[in-house]
Coordinates of C-alpha atoms and ligand atoms in Angstrom, one line a residue:
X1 CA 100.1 129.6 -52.8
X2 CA 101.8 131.9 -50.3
X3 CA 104.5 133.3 -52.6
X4 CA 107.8 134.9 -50.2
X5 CA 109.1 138.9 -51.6
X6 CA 112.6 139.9 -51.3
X7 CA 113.1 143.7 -52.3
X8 CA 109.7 143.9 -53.9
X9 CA 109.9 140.4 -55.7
X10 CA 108.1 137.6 -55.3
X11 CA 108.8 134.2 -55.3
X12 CA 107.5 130.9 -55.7
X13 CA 108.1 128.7 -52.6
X14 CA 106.6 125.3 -54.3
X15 CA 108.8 122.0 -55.6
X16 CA 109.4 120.9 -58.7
X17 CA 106.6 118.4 -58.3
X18 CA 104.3 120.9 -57.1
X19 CA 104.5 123.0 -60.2
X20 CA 104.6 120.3 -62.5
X21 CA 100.9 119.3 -61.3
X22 CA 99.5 122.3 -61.3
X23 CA 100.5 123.2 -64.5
X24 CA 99.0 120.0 -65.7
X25 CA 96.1 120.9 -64.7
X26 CA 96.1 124.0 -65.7
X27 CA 96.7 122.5 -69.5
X28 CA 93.5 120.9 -68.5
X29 CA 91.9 124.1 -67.7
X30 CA 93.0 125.9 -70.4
X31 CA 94.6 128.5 -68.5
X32 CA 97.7 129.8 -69.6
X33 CA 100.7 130.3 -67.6
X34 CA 104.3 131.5 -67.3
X35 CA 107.5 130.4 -65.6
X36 CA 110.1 133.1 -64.9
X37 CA 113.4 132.1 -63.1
X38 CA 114.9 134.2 -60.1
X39 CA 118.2 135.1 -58.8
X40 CA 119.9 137.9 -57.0
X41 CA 121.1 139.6 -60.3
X42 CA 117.1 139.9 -61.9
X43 CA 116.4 141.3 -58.7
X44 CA 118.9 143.6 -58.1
X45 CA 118.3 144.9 -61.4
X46 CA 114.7 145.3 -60.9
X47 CA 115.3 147.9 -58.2
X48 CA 115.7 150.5 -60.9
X49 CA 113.5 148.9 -63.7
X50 CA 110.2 148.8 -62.5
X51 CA 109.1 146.8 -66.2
X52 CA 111.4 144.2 -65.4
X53 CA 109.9 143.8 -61.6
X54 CA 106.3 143.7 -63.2
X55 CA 107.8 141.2 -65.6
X56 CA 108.4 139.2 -62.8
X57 CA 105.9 139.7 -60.3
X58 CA 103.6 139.4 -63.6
X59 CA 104.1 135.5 -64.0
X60 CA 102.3 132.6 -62.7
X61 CA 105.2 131.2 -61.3
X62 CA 108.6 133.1 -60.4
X63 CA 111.0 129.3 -59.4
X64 CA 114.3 130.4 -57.3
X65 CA 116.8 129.3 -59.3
X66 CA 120.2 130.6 -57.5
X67 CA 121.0 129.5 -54.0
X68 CA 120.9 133.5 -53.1
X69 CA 117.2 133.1 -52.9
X70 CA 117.6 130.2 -50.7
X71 CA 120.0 132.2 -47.9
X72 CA 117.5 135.0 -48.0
X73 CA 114.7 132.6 -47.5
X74 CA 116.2 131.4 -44.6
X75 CA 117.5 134.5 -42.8
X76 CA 114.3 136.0 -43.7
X77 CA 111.8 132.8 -42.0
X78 CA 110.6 131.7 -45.4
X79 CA 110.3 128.5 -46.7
X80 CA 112.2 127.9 -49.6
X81 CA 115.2 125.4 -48.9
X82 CA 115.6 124.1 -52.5
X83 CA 116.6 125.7 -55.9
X84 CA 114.5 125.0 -59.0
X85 CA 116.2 126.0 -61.8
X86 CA 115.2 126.8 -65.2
X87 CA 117.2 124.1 -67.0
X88 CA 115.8 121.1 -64.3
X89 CA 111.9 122.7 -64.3
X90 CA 112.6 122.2 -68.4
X91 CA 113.3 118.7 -68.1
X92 CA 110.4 117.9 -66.0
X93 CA 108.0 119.7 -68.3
X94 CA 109.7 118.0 -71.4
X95 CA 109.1 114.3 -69.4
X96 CA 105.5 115.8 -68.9
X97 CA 105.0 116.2 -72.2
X98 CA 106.8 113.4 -73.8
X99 CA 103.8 111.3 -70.8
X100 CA 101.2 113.6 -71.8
X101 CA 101.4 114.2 -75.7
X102 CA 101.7 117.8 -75.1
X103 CA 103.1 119.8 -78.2
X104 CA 106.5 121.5 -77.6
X105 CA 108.3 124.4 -79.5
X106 CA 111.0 125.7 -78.9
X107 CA 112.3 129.4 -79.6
X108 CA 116.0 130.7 -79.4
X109 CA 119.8 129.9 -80.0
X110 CA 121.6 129.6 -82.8
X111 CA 120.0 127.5 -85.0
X112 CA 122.6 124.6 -85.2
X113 CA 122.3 124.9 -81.2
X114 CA 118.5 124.8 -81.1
X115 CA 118.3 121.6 -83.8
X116 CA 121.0 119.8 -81.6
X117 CA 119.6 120.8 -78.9
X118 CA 116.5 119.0 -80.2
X119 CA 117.8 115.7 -81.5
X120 CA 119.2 115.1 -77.9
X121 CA 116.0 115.4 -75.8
X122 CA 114.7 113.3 -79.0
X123 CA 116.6 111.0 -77.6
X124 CA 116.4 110.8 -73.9
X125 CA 112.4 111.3 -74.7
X126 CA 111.5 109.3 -77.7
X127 CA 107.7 110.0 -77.6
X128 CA 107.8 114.1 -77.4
X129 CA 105.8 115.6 -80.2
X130 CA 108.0 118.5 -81.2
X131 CA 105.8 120.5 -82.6
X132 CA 108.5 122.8 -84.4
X133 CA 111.2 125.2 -83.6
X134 CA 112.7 128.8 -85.0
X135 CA 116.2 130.1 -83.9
X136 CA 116.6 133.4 -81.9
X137 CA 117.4 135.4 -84.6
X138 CA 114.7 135.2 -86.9
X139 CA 113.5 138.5 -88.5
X140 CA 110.4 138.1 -89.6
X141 CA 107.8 137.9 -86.1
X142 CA 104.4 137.9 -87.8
X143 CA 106.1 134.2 -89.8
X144 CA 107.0 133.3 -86.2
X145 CA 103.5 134.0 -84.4
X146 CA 101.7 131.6 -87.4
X147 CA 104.2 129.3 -87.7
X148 CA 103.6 128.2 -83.7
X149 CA 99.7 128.9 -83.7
X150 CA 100.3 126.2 -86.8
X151 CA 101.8 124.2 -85.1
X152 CA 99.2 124.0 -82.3
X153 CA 101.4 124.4 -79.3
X154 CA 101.1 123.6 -75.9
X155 CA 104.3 124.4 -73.8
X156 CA 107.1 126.8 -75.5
X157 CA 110.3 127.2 -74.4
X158 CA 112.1 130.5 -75.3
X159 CA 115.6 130.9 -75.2
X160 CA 116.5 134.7 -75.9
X161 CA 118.0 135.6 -72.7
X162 CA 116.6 137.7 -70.0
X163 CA 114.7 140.1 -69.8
X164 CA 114.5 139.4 -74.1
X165 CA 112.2 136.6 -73.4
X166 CA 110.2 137.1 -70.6
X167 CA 109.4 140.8 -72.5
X168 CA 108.8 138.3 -75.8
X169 CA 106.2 136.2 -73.9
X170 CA 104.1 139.1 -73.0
X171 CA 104.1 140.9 -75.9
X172 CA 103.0 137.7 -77.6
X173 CA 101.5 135.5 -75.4
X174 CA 97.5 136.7 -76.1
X175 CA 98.1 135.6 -79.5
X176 CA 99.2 132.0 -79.3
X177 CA 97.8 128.6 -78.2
X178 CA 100.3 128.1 -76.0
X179 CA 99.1 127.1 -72.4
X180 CA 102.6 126.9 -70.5
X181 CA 105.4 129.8 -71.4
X182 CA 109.0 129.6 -70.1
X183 CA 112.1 131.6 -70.1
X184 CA 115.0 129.0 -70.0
X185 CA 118.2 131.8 -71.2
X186 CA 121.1 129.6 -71.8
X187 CA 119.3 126.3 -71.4
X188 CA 119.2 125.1 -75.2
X189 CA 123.2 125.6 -75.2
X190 CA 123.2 122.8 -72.2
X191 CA 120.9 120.4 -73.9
X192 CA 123.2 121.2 -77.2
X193 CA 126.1 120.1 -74.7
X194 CA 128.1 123.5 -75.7
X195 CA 127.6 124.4 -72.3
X196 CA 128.5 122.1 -69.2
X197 CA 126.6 122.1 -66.6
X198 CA 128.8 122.3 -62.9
X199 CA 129.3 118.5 -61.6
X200 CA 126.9 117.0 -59.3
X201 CA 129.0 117.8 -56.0
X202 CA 128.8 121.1 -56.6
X203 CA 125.4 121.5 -57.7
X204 CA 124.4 119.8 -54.4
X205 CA 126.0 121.6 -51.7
X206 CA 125.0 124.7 -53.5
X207 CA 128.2 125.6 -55.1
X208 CA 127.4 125.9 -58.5
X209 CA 128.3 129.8 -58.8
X210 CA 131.5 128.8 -57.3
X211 CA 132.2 126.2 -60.4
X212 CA 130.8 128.3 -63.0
X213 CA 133.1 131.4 -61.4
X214 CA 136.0 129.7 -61.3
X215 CA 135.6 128.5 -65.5
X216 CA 134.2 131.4 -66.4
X217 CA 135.7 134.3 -64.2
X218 CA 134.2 137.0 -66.6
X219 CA 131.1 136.1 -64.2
X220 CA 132.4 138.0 -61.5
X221 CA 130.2 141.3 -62.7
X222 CA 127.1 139.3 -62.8
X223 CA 127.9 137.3 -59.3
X224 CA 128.4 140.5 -57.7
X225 CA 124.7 141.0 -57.5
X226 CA 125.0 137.7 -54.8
X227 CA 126.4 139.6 -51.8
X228 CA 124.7 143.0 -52.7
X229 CA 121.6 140.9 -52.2
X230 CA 122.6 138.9 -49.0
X231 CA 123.1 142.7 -48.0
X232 CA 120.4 144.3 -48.7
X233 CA 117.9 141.3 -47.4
X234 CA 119.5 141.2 -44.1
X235 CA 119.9 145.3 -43.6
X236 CA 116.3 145.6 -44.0
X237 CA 113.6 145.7 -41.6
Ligands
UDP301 N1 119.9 134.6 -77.9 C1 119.0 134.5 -79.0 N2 118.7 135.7 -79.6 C2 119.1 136.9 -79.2 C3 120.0 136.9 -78.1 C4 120.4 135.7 -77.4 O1 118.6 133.4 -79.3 O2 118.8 137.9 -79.8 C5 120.2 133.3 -77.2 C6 121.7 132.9 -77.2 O3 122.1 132.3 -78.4 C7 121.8 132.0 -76.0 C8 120.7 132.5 -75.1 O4 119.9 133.4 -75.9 O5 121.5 130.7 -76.4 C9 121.3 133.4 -74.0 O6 121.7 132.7 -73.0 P1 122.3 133.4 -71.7 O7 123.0 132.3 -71.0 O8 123.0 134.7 -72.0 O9 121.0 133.8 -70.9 P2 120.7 134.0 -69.3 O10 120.4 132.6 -68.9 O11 122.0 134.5 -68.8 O12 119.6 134.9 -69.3

């Protein structure tokens, strides 16, 4: 896979559909492997944190999640021309499982969001094998590390929020059964429904920044990083 770099990043240029199937297979294979999403703020930030940029550029697969990534894709000759975020690349690897019988734990949240959070994609996927969960603000690690080898793992969501659980995953990963690894920040909150997701419409044409500014305007900080980015790609040679 030719990955694309923007300001010393890479990025994952395949589908939804493409990464699903590999991963499979690599299940099969017993390699493991981690999902890390990207958008203009993790990589603006990883100019002056070179941990975080080898956090990134350390994972199997870095999906663009943000349309930023997209526009400098396209000004740049790449070929990514759609997003996959972290909450959608969840669901496809929870339908995976729920197909496959893959064990799935799932790490962070506030433990009422996280068991919520739970019971609803017990719904919409009657046949996943949960094979346990913990809230993100457990104390005690070394009960955390036995309690998923116990529960014989094979894809683990964690929900600390980044760079908290990408820096998690590699700290623990050598130490865990766990084949497939990803980073899905706020994602437990939407399957909890405590956070709405932006309506279709806006999700499609690419406006889902625009929805989540305009509800939450306390974004503006973190959406800044957008045209700094847009900059940056374009200015440089
Ligand atoms: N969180 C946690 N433990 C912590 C800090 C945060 O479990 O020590 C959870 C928090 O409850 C929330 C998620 O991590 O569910 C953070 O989501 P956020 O949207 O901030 O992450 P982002 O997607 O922006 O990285």
């Amino acid at each position: 896979m030719n990955k694309e770099t923007y300001m010393g990043v890479d990025v994952s240029p395949l589908s939804y559909e493409e990464i699903t199937k590999e991963l499979n297979q690599r299940i099969q294979d017993n390699q493991q492997s981690t999902i890390i999403a990207v958008n203009p703020e993790k990589i603006i930030a990883s100019q002056n944190d070179e941990t975080l940029r080898d956090l990134i550029n350390g994972s199997t697969y870095q999906i663009p999640d943000g349309v930023g990534v997209l526009l400098a894709s396209r000004l740049k000759g790449g070929e990514i021309r759609s997003r996959v975020t972290g909450v959608d690349m969840m669901d496809r690897l929870l339908q995976m499982a729920a197909e496959e019988g893959y064990r799935v734990f799932f790490y962070g949240a506030k433990e009422e969001v996280v068991s919520k959070a739970i019971s609803n994609i017990q719904e919409t996927y009657p046949s996943i094998q949960v094979a346990g969960y913990e809230n993100g603000y457990v104390q005690d690690q070394e009960a955390l590390i036995q309690k998923i080898n116990d529960a014989k793992a094979d894809i683990m969501f964690v929900a600390l929020g980044s760079p908290k659980q990408e820096q998690w995953i590699r700290a623990n990963k050598e130490r865990l059964p766990v084949k497939v690894f990803q980073g899905v920040g706020g994602s437990f909150d939407v399957y909890a429904g405590h956070v709405k997701r932006a309506p279709a419409p806006f999700r499609k044409v690419g406006m889902e920044w625009f929805y989540r500014l305009a509800t939450d305007p306390k974004r503006i900080k973190r959406q800044m990083a957008l045209p700094k980015f847009l900059f940056r790609v374009i200015t440089k040679k």
